[in-house]
PDB file of C-alpha atoms in Angstrom:
ATOM      1  CA  MET A 450      -9.646  12.282 -22.610  1.00 84.00           C
ATOM      2  CA  ALA A 451      -8.641  13.457 -18.785  1.00 87.00           C
ATOM      3  CA  SER A 452     -12.120  15.860 -18.984  1.00 85.00           C
ATOM      4  CA  ARG A 453     -14.157  12.759 -20.471  1.00 88.00           C
ATOM      5  CA  THR A 454     -13.004  10.128 -18.090  1.00 89.00           C
ATOM      6  CA  GLY A 455     -12.149  12.239 -14.972  1.00 90.00           C
ATOM      7  CA  VAL A 456      -8.607  10.303 -14.911  1.00 91.00           C
ATOM      8  CA  SER A 457      -5.693  12.526 -14.664  1.00 92.00           C
ATOM      9  CA  THR A 458      -3.071  13.686 -17.632  1.00 90.00           C
ATOM     10  CA  ARG A 459      -0.307  12.113 -15.420  1.00 94.00           C
ATOM     11  CA  SER A 460      -2.152   8.563 -15.204  1.00 93.00           C
ATOM     12  CA  LEU A 461      -3.093   8.564 -18.849  1.00 94.00           C
ATOM     13  CA  ARG A 462       0.239   9.405 -19.895  1.00 92.00           C
ATOM     14  CA  TYR A 463       1.112   6.313 -17.546  1.00 95.00           C
ATOM     15  CA  TYR A 464      -1.721   4.187 -19.106  1.00 94.00           C
ATOM     16  CA  GLU A 465       0.322   4.626 -22.270  1.00 92.00           C
ATOM     17  CA  GLN A 466       3.620   3.865 -21.035  1.00 93.00           C
ATOM     18  CA  GLN A 467       2.347   1.165 -20.069  1.00 94.00           C
ATOM     19  CA  GLY A 468       1.567  -0.437 -22.728  1.00 92.00           C
ATOM     20  CA  LEU A 469      -2.907  -0.113 -21.369  1.00 92.00           C
ATOM     21  CA  LEU A 470      -3.584   2.463 -24.081  1.00 92.00           C
ATOM     22  CA  ARG A 471      -2.625   3.938 -27.011  1.00 90.00           C
ATOM     23  CA  ALA A 472      -2.513   7.593 -28.750  1.00 88.00           C
ATOM     24  CA  GLU A 473      -1.478   9.626 -31.716  1.00 88.00           C
ATOM     25  CA  ARG A 474       0.135  12.860 -31.703  1.00 87.00           C
ATOM     26  CA  ASP A 475      -1.435  15.791 -33.691  1.00 85.00           C
ATOM     27  CA  GLY A 476       1.452  18.321 -35.374  1.00 84.00           C
ATOM     28  CA  ASN A 477       1.333  20.391 -33.162  1.00 87.00           C
ATOM     29  CA  GLY A 478       2.523  17.081 -30.739  1.00 82.00           C
ATOM     30  CA  TYR A 479      -0.589  17.028 -28.190  1.00 86.00           C
ATOM     31  CA  ARG A 480      -2.307  13.555 -27.745  1.00 87.00           C
ATOM     32  CA  ARG A 481      -5.202  12.103 -30.005  1.00 89.00           C
ATOM     33  CA  TYR A 482      -7.124   8.697 -28.823  1.00 89.00           C
ATOM     34  CA  GLY A 483      -9.183   6.894 -30.789  1.00 87.00           C
ATOM     35  CA  PRO A 484     -12.742   6.732 -30.047  1.00 85.00           C
ATOM     36  CA  GLU A 485     -12.861   3.064 -28.433  1.00 86.00           C
ATOM     37  CA  ALA A 486     -10.164   5.496 -25.991  1.00 89.00           C
ATOM     38  CA  ALA A 487     -12.584   5.744 -23.519  1.00 89.00           C
ATOM     39  CA  GLU A 488     -14.121   3.076 -22.691  1.00 87.00           C
ATOM     40  CA  THR A 489     -10.184   1.606 -22.181  1.00 89.00           C
ATOM     41  CA  VAL A 490      -9.765   3.596 -19.955  1.00 91.00           C
ATOM     42  CA  ARG A 491     -12.976   2.705 -17.982  1.00 89.00           C
ATOM     43  CA  ARG A 492     -12.043  -0.571 -18.472  1.00 89.00           C
ATOM     44  CA  ILE A 493      -8.267   0.131 -16.963  1.00 91.00           C
ATOM     45  CA  ARG A 494      -9.872   1.683 -13.988  1.00 92.00           C
ATOM     46  CA  GLU A 495     -12.087  -0.950 -13.405  1.00 88.00           C
ATOM     47  CA  LEU A 496      -9.292  -3.564 -13.559  1.00 89.00           C
ATOM     48  CA  LEU A 497      -7.573  -1.248 -11.391  1.00 92.00           C
ATOM     49  CA  ALA A 498      -9.650  -1.298  -8.916  1.00 91.00           C
ATOM     50  CA  THR A 499      -9.298  -5.393  -8.324  1.00 87.00           C
ATOM     51  CA  GLY A 500      -5.602  -4.831  -7.245  1.00 89.00           C
ATOM     52  CA  LEU A 501      -5.069  -5.941 -10.495  1.00 90.00           C
ATOM     53  CA  SER A 502      -1.251  -5.861 -11.525  1.00 91.00           C
ATOM     54  CA  THR A 503      -0.665  -3.331 -15.201  1.00 93.00           C
ATOM     55  CA  ASP A 504       1.136  -5.881 -16.884  1.00 92.00           C
ATOM     56  CA  THR A 505      -2.000  -8.070 -15.854  1.00 90.00           C
ATOM     57  CA  ILE A 506      -4.206  -6.019 -17.174  1.00 90.00           C
ATOM     58  CA  ARG A 507      -2.034  -5.659 -20.192  1.00 91.00           C
ATOM     59  CA  GLU A 508      -3.134  -8.654 -21.260  1.00 88.00           C
ATOM     60  CA  LEU A 509      -6.270  -9.081 -20.202  1.00 87.00           C
ATOM     61  CA  LEU A 510      -7.258  -5.764 -21.893  1.00 84.00           C
ATOM     62  CA  PRO A 511      -8.088  -8.223 -25.016  1.00 82.00           C
ATOM     63  CA  CYS A 512     -10.216  -9.831 -22.775  1.00 79.00           C
ATOM     64  CA  ALA A 513     -12.375  -5.896 -21.725  1.00 76.00           C
ATOM     65  CA  GLN A 514     -13.364  -5.931 -25.119  1.00 71.00           C
ATOM     66  CA  GLY A 515     -17.212  -5.585 -26.649  1.00 65.00           C
ATOM     67  CA  GLY A 516     -19.591  -5.364 -23.083  1.00 62.00           C
ATOM     68  CA  PRO A 517     -19.027  -5.226 -19.217  1.00 64.00           C
ATOM     69  CA  GLY A 518     -16.746  -7.386 -17.605  1.00 67.00           C
ATOM     70  CA  LEU A 519     -14.159  -9.855 -19.492  1.00 72.00           C
ATOM     71  CA  GLN A 520     -15.293 -11.848 -21.668  1.00 71.00           C
ATOM     72  CA  ALA A 521     -15.058 -15.829 -20.109  1.00 78.00           C
ATOM     73  CA  CYS A 522     -11.932 -17.242 -21.579  1.00 82.00           C
ATOM     74  CA  ALA A 523      -9.922 -19.878 -19.819  1.00 85.00           C
ATOM     75  CA  PHE A 524      -7.426 -16.943 -19.692  1.00 86.00           C
ATOM     76  CA  SER A 525      -9.450 -14.061 -17.899  1.00 84.00           C
ATOM     77  CA  CYS A 526     -10.772 -17.280 -15.852  1.00 87.00           C
ATOM     78  CA  GLY A 527      -7.946 -17.986 -14.703  1.00 90.00           C
ATOM     79  CA  VAL A 528      -6.731 -14.889 -13.522  1.00 88.00           C
ATOM     80  CA  VAL A 529      -9.774 -13.483 -12.203  1.00 87.00           C
ATOM     81  CA  GLU A 530      -9.600 -16.942  -9.922  1.00 91.00           C
ATOM     82  CA  GLY A 531      -6.280 -16.463  -9.121  1.00 91.00           C
ATOM     83  CA  GLN A 532      -6.890 -13.057  -7.766  1.00 90.00           C
ATOM     84  CA  LEU A 533      -9.752 -14.427  -6.051  1.00 93.00           C
ATOM     85  CA  ALA A 534      -7.537 -16.582  -4.402  1.00 95.00           C
ATOM     86  CA  ARG A 535      -4.627 -14.218  -3.416  1.00 92.00           C
ATOM     87  CA  LEU A 536      -7.302 -11.932  -1.900  1.00 93.00           C
ATOM     88  CA  ASP A 537      -8.727 -14.854   0.208  1.00 97.00           C
ATOM     89  CA  ALA A 538      -5.231 -15.791   1.259  1.00 97.00           C
ATOM     90  CA  GLU A 539      -4.791 -12.402   2.324  1.00 96.00           C
ATOM     91  CA  ILE A 540      -7.947 -12.158   4.434  1.00 97.00           C
ATOM     92  CA  ALA A 541      -7.197 -14.629   6.165  1.00 98.00           C
ATOM     93  CA  GLU A 542      -3.614 -13.266   6.919  1.00 98.00           C
ATOM     94  CA  LEU A 543      -4.869 -10.324   7.894  1.00 98.00           C
ATOM     95  CA  LEU A 544      -7.619 -12.104  10.405  1.00 98.00           C
ATOM     96  CA  HIS A 545      -4.620 -13.629  11.881  1.00 98.00           C
ATOM     97  CA  ARG A 546      -2.661 -11.207  12.711  1.00 98.00           C
ATOM     98  CA  ARG A 547      -5.818  -9.055  14.168  1.00 98.00           C
ATOM     99  CA  GLU A 548      -6.526 -12.230  16.537  1.00 98.00           C
ATOM    100  CA  ALA A 549      -3.058 -11.980  17.249  1.00 97.00           C
ATOM    101  CA  LEU A 550      -2.751  -8.157  18.110  1.00 97.00           C
ATOM    102  CA  GLY A 551      -5.815  -8.129  19.615  1.00 97.00           C
ATOM    103  CA  ARG A 552      -4.971 -10.946  22.282  1.00 97.00           C
ATOM    104  CA  TYR A 553      -1.129  -8.805  22.540  1.00 96.00           C
ATOM    105  CA  ALA A 554      -3.629  -5.647  23.020  1.00 97.00           C
ATOM    106  CA  GLY A 555      -5.606  -7.752  25.459  1.00 96.00           C
ATOM    107  CA  LEU A 556      -2.782  -7.971  27.289  1.00 96.00           C
ATOM    108  CA  MET A 557      -1.579  -4.723  27.260  1.00 96.00           C
ATOM    109  CA  ARG A 558      -5.161  -3.710  29.136  1.00 96.00           C
ATOM    110  CA  GLU A 559      -4.833  -6.480  32.020  1.00 96.00           C
ATOM    111  CA  ARG A 560      -1.164  -5.586  32.387  1.00 96.00           C
ATOM    112  CA  ARG A 561      -2.027  -1.316  32.433  1.00 95.00           C
ATOM    113  CA  ALA A 562      -5.171  -2.484  34.886  1.00 94.00           C
ATOM    114  CA  GLN A 563      -2.793  -4.001  38.004  1.00 95.00           C
ATOM    115  CA  ASP A 564      -0.251  -1.332  37.034  1.00 94.00           C
ATOM    116  CA  GLU A 565      -2.804   1.256  37.947  1.00 94.00           C
ATOM    117  CA  ALA A 566      -4.732  -1.015  40.561  1.00 93.00           C
ATOM    118  CA  LEU A 567      -1.071  -1.235  42.048  1.00 93.00           C
ATOM    119  CA  ALA A 568       0.121   2.872  42.056  1.00 93.00           C
ATOM    120  CA  ALA A 569      -3.640   3.364  43.453  1.00 92.00           C
ATOM    121  CA  ARG A 570      -2.353   0.945  46.574  1.00 92.00           C
ATOM    122  CA  ALA A 571       0.195   2.447  46.993  1.00 91.00           C
ATOM    123  CA  LEU A 572      -1.034   5.874  47.327  1.00 90.00           C
ATOM    124  CA  ARG A 573      -4.082   5.106  49.533  1.00 90.00           C
ATOM    125  CA  SER A 574      -1.523   3.571  51.951  1.00 88.00           C
ATOM    126  CA  ALA A 575       1.329   6.044  51.583  1.00 76.00           C
TER     127      ALA A 575
END
């Protein structure tokens, strides 16, 4: 499964532990995945890339059957819209912090220029 999906065996085990993926065991203890497992792994990776938690993905996986994307049920739409709202809030906060840091950096550049000018005048007058 790891070679078919490009996902490490460690990640596959983690997905199993989180209840996202199921595997049966052969007599020798090796994991055996069903025919839909590769698609499930692809969906898990796709949903993880959106920033959703594994708990949320576990709840959404039933909505991820039968083609690309999620089925547009009330639950999946609510989760996606909620995630978008959280991202928008995070982006707004980051922009606010960037603006504040930019002002701070500007003040620091001004002070540094003033200090360098004072030092240059002191050297000239010495």
